[in-house]
Coordinates of C-alpha atoms and ligand atoms in Angstrom, one line a residue:
X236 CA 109.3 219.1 168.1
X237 CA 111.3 219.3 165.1
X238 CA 111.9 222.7 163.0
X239 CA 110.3 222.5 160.1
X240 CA 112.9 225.0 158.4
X241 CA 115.4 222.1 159.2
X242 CA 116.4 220.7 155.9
X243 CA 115.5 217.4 155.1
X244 CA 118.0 214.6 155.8
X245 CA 119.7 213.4 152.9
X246 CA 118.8 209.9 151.8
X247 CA 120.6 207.8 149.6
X248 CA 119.7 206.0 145.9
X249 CA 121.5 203.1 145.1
X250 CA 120.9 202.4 141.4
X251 CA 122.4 199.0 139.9
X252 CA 122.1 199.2 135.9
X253 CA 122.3 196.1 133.8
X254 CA 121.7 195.8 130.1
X255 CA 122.3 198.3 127.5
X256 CA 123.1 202.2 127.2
X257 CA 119.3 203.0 127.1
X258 CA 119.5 201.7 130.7
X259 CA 123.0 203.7 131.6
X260 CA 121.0 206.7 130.4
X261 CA 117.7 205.8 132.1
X262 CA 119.4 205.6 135.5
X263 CA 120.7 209.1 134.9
X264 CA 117.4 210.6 134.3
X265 CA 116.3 208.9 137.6
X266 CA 118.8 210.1 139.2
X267 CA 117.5 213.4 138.2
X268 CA 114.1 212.9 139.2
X269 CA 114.9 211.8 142.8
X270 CA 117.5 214.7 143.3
X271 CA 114.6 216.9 144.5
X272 CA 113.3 214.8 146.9
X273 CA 116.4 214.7 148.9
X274 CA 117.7 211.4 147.2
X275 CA 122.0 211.8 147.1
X276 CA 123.6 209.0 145.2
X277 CA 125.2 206.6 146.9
X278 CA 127.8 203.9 146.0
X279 CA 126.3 200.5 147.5
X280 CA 123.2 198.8 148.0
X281 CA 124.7 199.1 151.8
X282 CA 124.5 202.8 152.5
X283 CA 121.2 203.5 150.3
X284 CA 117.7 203.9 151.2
X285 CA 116.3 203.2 148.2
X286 CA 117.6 200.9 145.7
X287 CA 116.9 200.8 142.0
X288 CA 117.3 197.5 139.6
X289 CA 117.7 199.2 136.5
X290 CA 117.0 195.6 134.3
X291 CA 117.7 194.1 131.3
X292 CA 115.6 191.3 129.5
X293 CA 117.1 190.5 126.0
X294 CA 118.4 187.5 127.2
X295 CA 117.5 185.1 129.7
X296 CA 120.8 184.9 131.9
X297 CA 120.4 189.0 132.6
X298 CA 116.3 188.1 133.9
X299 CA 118.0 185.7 136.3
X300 CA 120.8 188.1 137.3
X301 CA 117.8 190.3 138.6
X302 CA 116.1 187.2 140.8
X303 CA 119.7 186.3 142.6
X304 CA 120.3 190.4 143.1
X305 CA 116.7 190.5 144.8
X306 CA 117.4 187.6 146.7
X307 CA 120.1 189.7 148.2
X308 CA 118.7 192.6 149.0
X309 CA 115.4 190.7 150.6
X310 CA 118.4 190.1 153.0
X311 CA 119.4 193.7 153.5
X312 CA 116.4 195.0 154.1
X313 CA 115.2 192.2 156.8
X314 CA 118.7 192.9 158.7
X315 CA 117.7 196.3 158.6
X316 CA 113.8 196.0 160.2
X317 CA 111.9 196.1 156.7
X318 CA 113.8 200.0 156.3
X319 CA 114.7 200.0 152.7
X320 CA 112.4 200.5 149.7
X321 CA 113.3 198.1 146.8
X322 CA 112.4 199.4 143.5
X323 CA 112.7 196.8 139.9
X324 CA 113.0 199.3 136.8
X325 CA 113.7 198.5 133.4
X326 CA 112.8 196.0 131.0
X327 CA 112.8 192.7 133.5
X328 CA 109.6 195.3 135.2
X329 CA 107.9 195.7 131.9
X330 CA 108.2 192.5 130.5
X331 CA 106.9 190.6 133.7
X332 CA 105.2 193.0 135.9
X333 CA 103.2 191.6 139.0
X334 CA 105.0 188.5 138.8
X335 CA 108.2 190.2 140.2
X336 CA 106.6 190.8 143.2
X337 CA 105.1 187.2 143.7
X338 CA 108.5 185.8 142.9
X339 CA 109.8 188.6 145.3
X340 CA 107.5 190.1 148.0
X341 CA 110.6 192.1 149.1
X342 CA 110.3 194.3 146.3
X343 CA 108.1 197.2 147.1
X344 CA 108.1 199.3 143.6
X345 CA 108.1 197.8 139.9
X346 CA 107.9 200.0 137.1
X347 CA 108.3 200.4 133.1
X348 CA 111.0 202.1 131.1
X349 CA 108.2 204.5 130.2
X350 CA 107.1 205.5 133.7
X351 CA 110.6 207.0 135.4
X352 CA 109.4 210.4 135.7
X353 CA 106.6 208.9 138.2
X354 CA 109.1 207.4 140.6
X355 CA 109.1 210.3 143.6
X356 CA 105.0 209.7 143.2
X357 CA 105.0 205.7 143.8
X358 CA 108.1 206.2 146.0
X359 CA 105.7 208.5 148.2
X360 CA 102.6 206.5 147.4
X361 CA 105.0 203.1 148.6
X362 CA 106.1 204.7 152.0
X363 CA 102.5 205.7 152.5
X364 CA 102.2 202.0 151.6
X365 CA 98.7 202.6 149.8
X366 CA 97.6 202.2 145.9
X367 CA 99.3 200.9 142.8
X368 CA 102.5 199.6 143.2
X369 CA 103.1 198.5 139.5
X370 CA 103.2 201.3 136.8
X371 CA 104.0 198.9 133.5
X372 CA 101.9 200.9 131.2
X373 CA 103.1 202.5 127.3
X374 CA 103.1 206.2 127.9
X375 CA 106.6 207.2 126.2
X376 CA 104.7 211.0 124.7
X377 CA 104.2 211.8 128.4
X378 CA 107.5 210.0 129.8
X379 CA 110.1 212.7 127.2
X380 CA 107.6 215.6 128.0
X381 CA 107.9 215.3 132.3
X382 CA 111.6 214.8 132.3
X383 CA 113.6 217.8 133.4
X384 CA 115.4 219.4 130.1
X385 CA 118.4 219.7 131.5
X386 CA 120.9 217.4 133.5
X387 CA 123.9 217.5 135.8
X388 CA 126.6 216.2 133.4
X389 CA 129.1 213.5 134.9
X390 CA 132.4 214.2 132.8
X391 CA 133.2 215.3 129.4
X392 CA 131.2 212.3 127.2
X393 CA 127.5 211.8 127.5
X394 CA 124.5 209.9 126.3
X395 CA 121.6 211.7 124.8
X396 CA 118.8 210.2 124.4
X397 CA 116.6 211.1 121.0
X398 CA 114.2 208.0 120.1
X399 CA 113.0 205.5 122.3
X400 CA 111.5 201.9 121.4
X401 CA 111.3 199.7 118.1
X402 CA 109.1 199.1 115.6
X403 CA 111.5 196.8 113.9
X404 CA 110.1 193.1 115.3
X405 CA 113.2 191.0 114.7
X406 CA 111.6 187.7 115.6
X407 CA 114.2 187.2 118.6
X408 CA 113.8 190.5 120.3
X409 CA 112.2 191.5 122.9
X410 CA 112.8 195.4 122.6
X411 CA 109.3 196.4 120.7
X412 CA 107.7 194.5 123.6
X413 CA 109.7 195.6 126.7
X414 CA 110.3 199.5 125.1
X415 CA 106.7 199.9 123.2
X416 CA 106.6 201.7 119.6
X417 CA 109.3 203.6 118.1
X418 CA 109.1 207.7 119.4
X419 CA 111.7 210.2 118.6
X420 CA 112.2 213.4 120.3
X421 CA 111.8 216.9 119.0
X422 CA 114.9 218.3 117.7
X423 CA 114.6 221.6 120.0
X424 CA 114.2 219.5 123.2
X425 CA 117.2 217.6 122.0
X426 CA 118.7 221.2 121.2
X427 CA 118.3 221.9 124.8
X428 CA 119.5 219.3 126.2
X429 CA 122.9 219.3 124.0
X430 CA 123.4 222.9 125.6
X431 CA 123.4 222.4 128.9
X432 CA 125.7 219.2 128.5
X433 CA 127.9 221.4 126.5
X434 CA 127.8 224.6 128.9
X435 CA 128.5 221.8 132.1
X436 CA 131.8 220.8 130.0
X437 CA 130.8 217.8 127.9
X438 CA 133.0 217.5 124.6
X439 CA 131.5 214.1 123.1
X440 CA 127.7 213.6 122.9
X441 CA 126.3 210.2 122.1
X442 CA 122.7 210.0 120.4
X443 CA 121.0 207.2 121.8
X444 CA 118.1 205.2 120.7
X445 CA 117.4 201.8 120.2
X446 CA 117.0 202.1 117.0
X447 CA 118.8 205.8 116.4
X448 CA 118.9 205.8 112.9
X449 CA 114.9 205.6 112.6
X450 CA 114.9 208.7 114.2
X451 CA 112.4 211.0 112.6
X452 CA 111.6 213.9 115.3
X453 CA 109.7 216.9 114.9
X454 CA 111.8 220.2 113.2
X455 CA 113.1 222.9 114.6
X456 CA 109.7 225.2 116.2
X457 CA 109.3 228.4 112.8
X458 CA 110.9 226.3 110.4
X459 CA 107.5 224.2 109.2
X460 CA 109.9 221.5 107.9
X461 CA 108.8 218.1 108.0
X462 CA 110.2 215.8 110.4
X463 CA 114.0 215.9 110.9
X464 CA 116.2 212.7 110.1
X465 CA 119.4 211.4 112.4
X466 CA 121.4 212.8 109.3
X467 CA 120.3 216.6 110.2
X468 CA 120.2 216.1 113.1
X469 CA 123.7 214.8 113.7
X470 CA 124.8 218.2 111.5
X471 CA 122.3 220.7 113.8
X472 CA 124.0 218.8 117.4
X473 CA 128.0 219.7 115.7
X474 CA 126.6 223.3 116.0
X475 CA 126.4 223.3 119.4
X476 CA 129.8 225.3 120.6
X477 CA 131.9 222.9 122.7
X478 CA 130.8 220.0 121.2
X479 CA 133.8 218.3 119.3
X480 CA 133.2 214.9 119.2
X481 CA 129.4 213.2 118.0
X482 CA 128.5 209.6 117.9
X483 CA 125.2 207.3 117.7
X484 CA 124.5 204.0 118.7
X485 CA 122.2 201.3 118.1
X486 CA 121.9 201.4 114.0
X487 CA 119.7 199.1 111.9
X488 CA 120.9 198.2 108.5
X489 CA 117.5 199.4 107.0
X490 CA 117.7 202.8 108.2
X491 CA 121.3 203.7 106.8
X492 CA 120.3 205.9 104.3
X493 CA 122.8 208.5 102.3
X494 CA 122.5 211.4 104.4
X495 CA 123.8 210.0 107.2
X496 CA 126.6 207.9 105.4
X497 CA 127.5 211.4 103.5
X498 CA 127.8 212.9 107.3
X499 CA 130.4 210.8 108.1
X500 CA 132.3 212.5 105.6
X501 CA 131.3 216.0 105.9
X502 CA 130.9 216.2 109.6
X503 CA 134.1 216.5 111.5
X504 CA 132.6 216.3 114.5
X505 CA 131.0 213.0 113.2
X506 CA 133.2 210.3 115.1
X507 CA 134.5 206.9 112.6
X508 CA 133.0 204.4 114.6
X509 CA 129.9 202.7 113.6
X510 CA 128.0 200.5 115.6
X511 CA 126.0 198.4 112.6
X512 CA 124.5 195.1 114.2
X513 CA 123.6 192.5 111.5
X514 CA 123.2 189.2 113.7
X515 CA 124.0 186.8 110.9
X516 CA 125.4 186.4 107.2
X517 CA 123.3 183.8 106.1
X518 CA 120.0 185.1 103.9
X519 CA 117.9 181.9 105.6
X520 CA 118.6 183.3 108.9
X521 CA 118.3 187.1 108.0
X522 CA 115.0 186.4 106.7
X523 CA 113.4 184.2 109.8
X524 CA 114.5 187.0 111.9
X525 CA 112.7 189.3 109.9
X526 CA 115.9 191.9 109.6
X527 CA 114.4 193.2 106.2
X528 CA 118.0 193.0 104.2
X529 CA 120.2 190.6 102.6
X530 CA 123.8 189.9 103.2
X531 CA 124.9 191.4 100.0
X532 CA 122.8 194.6 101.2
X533 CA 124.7 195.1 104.3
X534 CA 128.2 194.4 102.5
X535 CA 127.0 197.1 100.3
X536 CA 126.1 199.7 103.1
X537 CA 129.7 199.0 104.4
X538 CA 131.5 199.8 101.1
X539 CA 128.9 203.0 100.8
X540 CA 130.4 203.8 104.6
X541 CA 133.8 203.9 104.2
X542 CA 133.8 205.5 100.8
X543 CA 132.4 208.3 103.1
X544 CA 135.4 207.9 106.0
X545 CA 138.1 205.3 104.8
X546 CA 139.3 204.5 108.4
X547 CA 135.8 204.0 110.1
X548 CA 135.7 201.5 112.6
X549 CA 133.1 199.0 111.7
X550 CA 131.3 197.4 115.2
X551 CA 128.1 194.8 115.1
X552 CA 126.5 192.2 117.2
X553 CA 125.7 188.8 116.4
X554 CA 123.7 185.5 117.3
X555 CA 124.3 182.1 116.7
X556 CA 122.1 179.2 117.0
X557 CA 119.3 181.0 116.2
X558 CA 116.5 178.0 115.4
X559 CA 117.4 176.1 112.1
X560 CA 120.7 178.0 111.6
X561 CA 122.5 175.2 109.6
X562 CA 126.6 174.8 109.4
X563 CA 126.1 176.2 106.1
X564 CA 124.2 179.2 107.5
X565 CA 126.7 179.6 110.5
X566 CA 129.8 179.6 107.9
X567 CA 128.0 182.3 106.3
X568 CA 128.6 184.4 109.4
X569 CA 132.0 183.8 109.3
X570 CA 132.4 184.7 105.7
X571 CA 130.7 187.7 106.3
X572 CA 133.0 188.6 109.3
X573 CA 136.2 188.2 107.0
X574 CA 134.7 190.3 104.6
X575 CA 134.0 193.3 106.2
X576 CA 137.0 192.9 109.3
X577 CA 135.1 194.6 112.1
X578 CA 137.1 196.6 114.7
X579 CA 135.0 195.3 117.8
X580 CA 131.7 193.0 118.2
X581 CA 129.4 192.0 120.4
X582 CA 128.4 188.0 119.9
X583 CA 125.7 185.7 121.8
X584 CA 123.7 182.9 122.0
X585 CA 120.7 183.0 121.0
X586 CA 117.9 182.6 123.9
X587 CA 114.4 182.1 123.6
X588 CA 112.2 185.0 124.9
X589 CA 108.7 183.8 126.1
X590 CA 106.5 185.7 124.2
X591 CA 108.7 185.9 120.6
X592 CA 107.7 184.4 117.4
X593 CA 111.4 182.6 117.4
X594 CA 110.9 181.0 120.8
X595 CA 108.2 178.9 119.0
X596 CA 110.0 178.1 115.9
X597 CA 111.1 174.2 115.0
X598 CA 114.7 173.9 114.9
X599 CA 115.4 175.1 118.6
X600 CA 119.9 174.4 118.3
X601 CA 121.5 172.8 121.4
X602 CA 123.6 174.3 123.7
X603 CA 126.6 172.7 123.0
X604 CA 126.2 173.7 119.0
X605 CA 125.6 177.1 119.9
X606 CA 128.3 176.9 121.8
X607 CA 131.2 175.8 120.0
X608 CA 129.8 178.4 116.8
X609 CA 130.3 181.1 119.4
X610 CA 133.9 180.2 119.9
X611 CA 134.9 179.5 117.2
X612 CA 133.2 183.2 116.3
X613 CA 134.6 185.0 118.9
X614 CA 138.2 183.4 118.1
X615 CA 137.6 185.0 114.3
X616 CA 136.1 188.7 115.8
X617 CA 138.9 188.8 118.7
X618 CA 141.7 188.6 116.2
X619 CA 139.9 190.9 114.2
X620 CA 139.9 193.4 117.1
X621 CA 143.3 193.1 118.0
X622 CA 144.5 193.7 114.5
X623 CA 142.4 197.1 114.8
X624 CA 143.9 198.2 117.7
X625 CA 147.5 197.2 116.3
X626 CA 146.5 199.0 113.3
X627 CA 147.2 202.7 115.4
X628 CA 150.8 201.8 116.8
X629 CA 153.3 204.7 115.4
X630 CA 150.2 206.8 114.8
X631 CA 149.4 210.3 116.3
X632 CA 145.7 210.1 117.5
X633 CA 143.5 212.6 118.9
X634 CA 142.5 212.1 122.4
X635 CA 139.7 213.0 125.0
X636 CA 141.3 212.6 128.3
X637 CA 138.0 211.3 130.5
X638 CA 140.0 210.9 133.9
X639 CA 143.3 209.1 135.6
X640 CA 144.5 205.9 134.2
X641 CA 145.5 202.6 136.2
X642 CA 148.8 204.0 137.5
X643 CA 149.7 207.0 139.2
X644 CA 150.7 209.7 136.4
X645 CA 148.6 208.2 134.2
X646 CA 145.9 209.4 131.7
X647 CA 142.5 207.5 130.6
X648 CA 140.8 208.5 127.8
X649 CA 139.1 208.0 124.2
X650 CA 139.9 207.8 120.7
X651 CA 138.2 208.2 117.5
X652 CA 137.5 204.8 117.0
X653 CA 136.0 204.1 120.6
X654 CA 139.3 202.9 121.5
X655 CA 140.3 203.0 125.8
X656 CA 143.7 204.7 125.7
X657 CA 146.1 205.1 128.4
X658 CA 149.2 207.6 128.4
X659 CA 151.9 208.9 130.7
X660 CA 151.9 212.4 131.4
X661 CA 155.6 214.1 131.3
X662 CA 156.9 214.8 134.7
X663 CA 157.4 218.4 134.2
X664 CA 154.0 218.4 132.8
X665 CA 152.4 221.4 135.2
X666 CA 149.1 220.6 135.2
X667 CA 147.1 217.6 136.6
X668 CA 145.6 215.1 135.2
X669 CA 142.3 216.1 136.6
X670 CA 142.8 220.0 134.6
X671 CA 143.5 218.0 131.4
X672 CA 140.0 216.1 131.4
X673 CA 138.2 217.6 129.0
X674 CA 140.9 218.4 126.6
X675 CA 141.6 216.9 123.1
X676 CA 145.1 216.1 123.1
X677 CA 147.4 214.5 120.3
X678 CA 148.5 210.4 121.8
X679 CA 151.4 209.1 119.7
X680 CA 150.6 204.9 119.9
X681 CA 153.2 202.8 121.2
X682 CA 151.2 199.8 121.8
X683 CA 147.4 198.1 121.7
X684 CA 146.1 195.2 123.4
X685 CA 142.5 193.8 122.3
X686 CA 140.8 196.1 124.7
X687 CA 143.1 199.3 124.6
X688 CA 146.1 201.2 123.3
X689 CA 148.6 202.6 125.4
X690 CA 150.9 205.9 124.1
X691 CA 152.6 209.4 125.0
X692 CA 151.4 212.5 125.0
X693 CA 152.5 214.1 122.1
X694 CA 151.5 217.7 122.9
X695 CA 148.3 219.4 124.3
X696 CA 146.2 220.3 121.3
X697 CA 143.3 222.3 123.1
X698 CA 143.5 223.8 127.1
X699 CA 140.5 222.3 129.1
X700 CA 137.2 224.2 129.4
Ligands
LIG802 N1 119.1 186.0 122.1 C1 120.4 186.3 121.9 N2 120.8 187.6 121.7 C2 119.9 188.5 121.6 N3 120.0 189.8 121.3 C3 118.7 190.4 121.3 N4 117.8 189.4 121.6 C4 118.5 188.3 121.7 C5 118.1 186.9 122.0 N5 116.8 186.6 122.1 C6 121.2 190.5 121.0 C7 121.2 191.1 119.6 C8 121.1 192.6 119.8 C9 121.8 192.7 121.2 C10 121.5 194.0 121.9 O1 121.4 191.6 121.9 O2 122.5 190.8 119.0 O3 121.6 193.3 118.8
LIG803 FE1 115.3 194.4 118.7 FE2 115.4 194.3 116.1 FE3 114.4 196.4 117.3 FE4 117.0 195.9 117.4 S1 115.8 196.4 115.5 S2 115.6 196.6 119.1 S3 117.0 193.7 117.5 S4 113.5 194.4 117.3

């Protein structure tokens, strides 16, 4: 007989995350959850017991990245006797439910970005192989109330998440479908949160929502204020001791209001990078998507922006070939790239989501239009970046080393503006790389590609916590 005082054996998660940094910070937060069960994390699908499709559904090429994935695992776990529990999280699970497990019968679990704190229940209920399987259901309140407050930290930067969902209905999107109505946290479980990430060593916080700037959570308990915005919020986070570096990501043009502009000159915490999606610069194809701003409104933000902090990096994403976009309409993109220079952005197709008012709109482009638009606005954005990143050579910029670089001796770490930078540590340099993460230290730029810069180490500003 075995002794029950015997610990548990460890089993291994395997979770694969696709999509956006909602989903790099769900993962964490099931990580969390399974932790007291006896999951470990593991590195492959190969050594795990359970694995976890974290899945995105914004466009339909990441959907079909989830089928292939589960056709490969259905493999895995019939070499292995039936002995591994597939999970489907995320927004592929919300969005289409049962019909994962029809197309799939390998899958075992499917469940809803709103359901994650019941995992170690269905993963119990699934071994027992009885009840529900399927746990799509809206229930955000209770989701942010039965997550643990605090988290195990990985590194000196970190997401924290403080709204969830969108009330915005862009006519392409499937976000207010997939992710349910817009909630924002209260400020004094965000509070805690931000302190325990600070005490475990994190330097940079990143406020997350899918719509951040809409954040309108409740104030501080004793103060009797009315809801907090992102803008006091932002200034209440740079409080927190240890916390040098704040940022917030994804932004909608509506919700950019002067508070939080004037923060980006007042807070020095407040990191220049801005991450302002705006999809088009044609007023046509604003309006069918139902963005609820012109392109003259958005230039306007912009100038508002960097009156507040002159060297703010500006970042969006785009789509072209959304239905009816005309070459006029298109060329309106590019005129409104030119004019506002961005330092990085994201560009796309446009693909039809069952279930969205656009997917039934006349006008539906072909591939090969969309297709050449995007090059030709990807040529125009990549030049753009590069120029932003050549912008820093000969500069001193402040850096937070995250870990080792590609070659031996060297440093990896961030920049203001978002930037990947890589530096050489001096050979008499005493310490090791791995007691400088954490530290702030001044990179002089020798050189920038489009996706990094590359410098020396000037002098170490701060020692590491
Ligand atoms: N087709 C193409 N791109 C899309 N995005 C969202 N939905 C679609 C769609 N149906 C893009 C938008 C958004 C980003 C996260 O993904 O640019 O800002
Ligand atoms: Fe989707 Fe629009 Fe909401 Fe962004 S603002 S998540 S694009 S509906």
């Amino acid at each position: 007989m075995t002794d029950p005082r015997e610990p548990k054996q460890a089993k291994g998660v395997f979770i694969k995350t696709y999509g956006c940094q909602m989903n790099v910070y769900d993962s964490e937060r099931m990580r969390d959850v399974l932790r007291p069960l006896g999951y470990a994390p593991v590195e492959s699908a190969d050594e795990a017991d359970l694995v976890v499709l974290n899945t995105c559904h914004i466009r339909e090429k990441a959907t079909e990245k989830v089928y292939s994935e589960l056709g490969q695992l259905k493999l895995t776990k019939q070499a292995r006797g039936g002995n591994l529990t597939i999970a489907v999280a995320g927004c592929v699970a919300q969005a289409e439910g049962a019909e994962i497990m029809r197309r799939q019968p390998a899958v075992d679990l499917v469940l809803g970005p709103q359901s994650y704190h019941k995992l170690p229940e269905m993963i119990a209920r699934a071994s027992r192989a009885v009840g529900d399987r399927l746990e799509t259901e809206f229930e955000t309140l209770e989701k942010f109330d039965a997550l643990p407050k605090t988290r195990e930290a990985d590194g000196p930067t970190a997401f924290l998440s403080v709204q969830e969902g969108c009330d915005k209905f862009c006519t392409f999107c499937v976000v207010p479908y997939t992710r349910g109505a817009e909630l924002s946290r209260p400020v004094d479980d965000i509070t805690m949160e931000g302190r325990s990430l600070a005490a475990q060593g994190v330097r940079e916080i990143t406020l997350l929502g899918q719509n951040v700037n809409a954040y309108h959570g409740a104030a501080p308990a004793l103060t009797n204020e009315a809801d907090w915005t992102l803008g006091q919020l932002v200034r209440h986070i740079a409080k927190i001791g240890g916390i040098e570096r704040i940022r917030y990501t994804t932004s909608h043009p509506r919700d950019m209001d002067d508070d939080l502009i004037a923060a980006h000159g007042e807070v020095p915490e407040m990191m220049p990078f801005l991450h302002l999606p705006v999809q088009s610069g044609s007023d046509n194809i604003l309006k069918a998507m139902n963005r609820g701003h012109t392109a003259d409104e958005y230039r306007e933000i912009i100038r508002k922006v960097r009156d507040a902090r002159p060297d703010i990096a500006i970042a969006s994403d785009f789509i072209v070939g959304f239905p009816g976009e005309s070459d006029a309409d298109f060329e309106a993109t590019m005129q409104l790239v030119r004019d506002v220079d961005y330092a990085i952005a994201y560009s796309f197709k446009y693909s039809a989501r069952p279930g969205t008012p656009a997917a039934e709109m006349f006008g539906q482009m072909p591939e090969e239009v969309k297709d050449a638009r995007l090059q030709q606005l990807q040529q125009l954005l990549r030049e753009q970046q590069i120029a932003f990143n050549r912008s820093k050579i000969g500069q001193t910029v402040p850096v937070l080393i995250t870990g080792k670089g590609r070659n031996p001796g060297q440093a990896h770490g961030r920049s203001p503006w978002l930037q990947a930078v890589h530096f050489e540590l001096p050979h008499d340099q005493a310490m090791t790389i791995a007691d400088l993460v954490g530290s702030i230290v001044d990179v002089r730029v020798i050189d920038a590609s489009l996706n990094s810069l590359s410098g020396e180490l000037v002098k170490v500003r701060e020692a590491a916590l």
